Short mmCIF file of C-alpha atoms in Angstrom, two decimals:
data_model
loop_
_atom_site.label_atom_id
_atom_site.label_comp_id
_atom_site.label_asym_id
_atom_site.label_seq_id
_atom_site.Cartn_x
_atom_site.Cartn_y
_atom_site.Cartn_z
CA MET A 228 -36.26 3.36 20.01
CA VAL A 229 -34.65 6.26 18.16
CA ASP A 230 -31.16 5.65 16.75
CA ASP A 231 -29.61 6.71 13.47
CA ASN A 232 -27.68 3.41 13.38
CA GLY A 233 -30.05 0.79 11.99
CA HIS A 234 -27.96 -2.07 13.37
CA MET A 235 -28.21 -0.70 16.92
CA GLY A 236 -31.96 -0.21 16.50
CA ARG A 237 -32.34 -3.88 15.54
CA ILE A 238 -30.19 -5.00 18.49
CA VAL A 239 -32.32 -3.05 20.97
CA GLN A 240 -35.51 -4.26 19.27
CA ASP A 241 -34.30 -7.87 19.69
CA MET A 242 -33.51 -7.18 23.36
CA PHE A 243 -37.03 -5.83 23.88
CA ARG A 244 -38.50 -8.92 22.26
CA GLY A 245 -36.36 -11.07 24.57
CA PHE A 246 -37.86 -9.16 27.51
CA GLY A 247 -41.34 -10.02 26.25
CA VAL A 248 -42.25 -6.58 24.89
CA GLY A 249 -44.90 -7.00 22.20
CA VAL A 250 -44.69 -3.85 20.10
CA VAL A 251 -41.44 -1.97 19.51
CA GLU A 252 -41.22 1.05 17.19
CA VAL A 253 -37.77 1.84 15.80
CA HIS A 254 -37.06 5.21 14.17
CA SER A 255 -33.84 6.06 12.35
CA ASP A 256 -33.85 9.79 13.12
CA ALA A 257 -35.03 12.09 15.89
CA ALA A 258 -37.53 13.93 13.70
CA ALA A 259 -39.38 10.67 12.98
CA GLY A 260 -39.22 9.83 16.69
CA LEU A 261 -40.69 13.21 17.60
CA ARG A 262 -43.53 12.73 15.10
CA ALA A 263 -44.24 9.34 16.67
CA CYS A 264 -44.27 10.97 20.12
CA ASP A 265 -46.86 13.46 18.86
CA ASP A 266 -49.09 10.58 17.75
CA CYS A 267 -48.77 8.10 20.60
CA ALA A 268 -48.07 7.89 24.33
CA PHE A 269 -45.28 5.35 24.88
CA ASP A 270 -44.41 3.29 27.96
CA LEU A 271 -40.68 3.87 27.44
CA ILE A 272 -38.41 5.74 25.03
CA VAL A 273 -34.85 4.68 24.25
CA ILE A 274 -32.79 7.35 22.48
CA ASP A 275 -29.24 7.51 21.17
CA TYR A 276 -27.09 10.36 22.46
CA HIS A 277 -25.28 11.31 19.26
CA MET A 278 -27.42 11.80 16.14
CA PRO A 279 -27.32 14.34 13.33
CA THR A 280 -29.63 17.39 13.34
CA ILE A 281 -31.40 16.66 16.66
CA ASP A 282 -29.31 14.85 19.25
CA GLY A 283 -30.65 12.82 22.16
CA LEU A 284 -30.43 15.76 24.57
CA ASP A 285 -32.48 18.08 22.35
CA PHE A 286 -34.94 15.25 21.66
CA THR A 287 -35.41 14.74 25.41
CA ARG A 288 -35.89 18.46 26.06
CA LEU A 289 -38.50 18.67 23.27
CA VAL A 290 -40.41 15.67 24.60
CA ARG A 291 -40.29 16.92 28.21
CA LYS A 292 -41.16 20.57 27.59
CA SER A 293 -43.60 20.55 24.68
CA ALA A 294 -47.06 21.67 25.78
CA SER A 295 -48.61 19.10 23.42
CA SER A 296 -46.33 16.22 24.41
CA LYS A 297 -48.06 12.95 25.20
CA ASN A 298 -44.76 11.65 26.59
CA ALA A 299 -43.59 14.36 28.99
CA LEU A 300 -43.66 11.86 31.88
CA THR A 301 -42.46 8.84 29.89
CA PRO A 302 -39.19 7.34 31.12
CA ILE A 303 -36.36 8.03 28.66
CA VAL A 304 -33.29 5.80 28.57
CA MET A 305 -30.33 7.24 26.68
CA VAL A 306 -27.76 4.92 25.15
CA SER A 307 -24.34 6.30 24.32
CA ALA A 308 -20.74 5.40 23.65
CA TYR A 309 -19.90 8.82 25.10
CA THR A 310 -19.98 8.28 28.85
CA GLU A 311 -17.82 11.06 30.23
CA HIS A 312 -19.19 12.43 33.49
CA TRP A 313 -20.13 15.78 31.94
CA ARG A 314 -22.15 14.05 29.20
CA VAL A 315 -24.05 11.88 31.68
CA ALA A 316 -24.74 14.99 33.78
CA ALA A 317 -25.95 16.83 30.66
CA ALA A 318 -28.30 13.93 29.90
CA ARG A 319 -29.62 13.99 33.47
CA ASP A 320 -30.10 17.75 33.28
CA ALA A 321 -32.00 17.41 29.98
CA GLY A 322 -34.50 15.10 31.70
CA VAL A 323 -33.18 11.64 30.82
CA THR A 324 -34.30 8.98 33.30
CA GLU A 325 -31.40 6.52 32.87
CA VAL A 326 -28.19 6.26 30.81
CA CYS A 327 -26.79 3.02 29.37
CA ALA A 328 -23.24 2.78 28.04
CA LYS A 329 -22.47 1.23 24.69
CA PRO A 330 -21.64 -1.49 23.94
CA LEU A 331 -25.07 -2.23 25.30
CA SER A 332 -25.85 -5.51 27.02
CA ALA A 333 -29.27 -6.99 27.67
CA LYS A 334 -28.38 -7.24 31.36
CA GLU A 335 -27.61 -3.51 31.64
CA LEU A 336 -30.75 -2.54 29.74
CA TRP A 337 -32.85 -4.85 31.92
CA THR A 338 -31.28 -3.35 35.07
CA LYS A 339 -32.26 0.16 33.92
CA PHE A 340 -35.81 -0.98 33.17
CA ALA A 341 -36.07 -2.66 36.57
CA SER A 342 -34.87 0.56 38.23
CA ILE A 343 -37.52 2.57 36.39
CA VAL A 344 -40.29 0.15 37.39
CA ASN A 345 -39.19 -0.73 40.93
CA SER A 346 -37.83 2.67 42.05
CA PRO A 347 -39.66 5.34 40.06
CA ARG A 348 -38.63 8.90 40.73
CA ALA A 349 -41.10 11.75 40.99
CA PHE A 350 -41.00 14.34 38.24
CA VAL A 351 -39.85 17.80 39.19
CA ARG A 352 -40.38 21.24 37.72
CA ALA A 353 -37.77 23.67 39.01
CA GLY A 354 -36.82 26.73 36.99
CA GLU A 355 -36.01 25.57 33.44
CA PHE A 356 -35.72 21.90 34.44
CA PHE A 357 -38.53 19.40 33.98
CA GLY A 358 -37.87 15.70 34.38
CA PRO A 359 -37.27 12.93 36.89
CA ASP A 360 -35.94 14.10 40.24
CA ARG A 361 -32.17 14.18 39.86
CA ARG A 362 -31.68 13.23 43.50
CA ARG A 363 -31.50 9.49 43.98
CA LYS A 364 -30.80 9.50 47.72
CA THR A 365 -33.70 9.86 50.12
CA GLU A 366 -31.95 10.89 53.34
CA PRO A 367 -32.80 14.38 54.55
CA ARG A 368 -30.50 17.21 53.52
CA GLU A 369 -28.79 19.33 56.15
CA GLY A 370 -28.54 23.06 55.74
CA PRO A 371 -30.74 25.54 53.92
CA GLU A 372 -33.27 24.22 51.41
CA ARG A 373 -31.73 24.44 47.96
CA ARG A 374 -34.95 24.02 45.96
CA ARG A 375 -37.43 26.54 47.20
CA ASP A 376 -39.25 26.75 43.84
CA VAL A 377 -39.47 23.00 43.21
CA GLN A 378 -42.81 21.55 42.19
CA TYR A 379 -43.27 17.77 42.32
CA VAL A 380 -45.45 16.25 39.62
CA GLN A 381 -47.42 13.06 40.29
CA GLY A 382 -48.63 11.64 36.98
CA GLU A 383 -49.41 14.94 35.26
CA LYS A 384 -47.73 18.20 34.37
CA ALA A 385 -47.83 20.89 36.98
#
């Protein structure tokens, strides 16, 4: 968990413990979170959208695109009080897996985790984008193929 608000970090840490998660690291700034990501591969990353210096979007891009990242394929859940459509789309386009609105509830966080586990999305490299496939629907598309240069990633970087 990376959040500059210590209270929010403790709330999410308590939620994780309630879910039965054994070890939860909480970092109060993105730089510390990035250092932790250099040292360890995590099962899940929860990041706040709005933080000083490095925001959640830049954090996500750095984790996804760094050649030395141990967490390029790790699901990232962004929490934010800013839930305008354009912000959620920006998070998706940065490579965020799921977005949770603040005030955060344990039920919403659990629902996002269940989605990540029960309906994982393949990772895609297309142009400058690298992250979970932004398409959630599986029905075939009509018309010309829009992603001719797409490369699906199964468990490792392509």
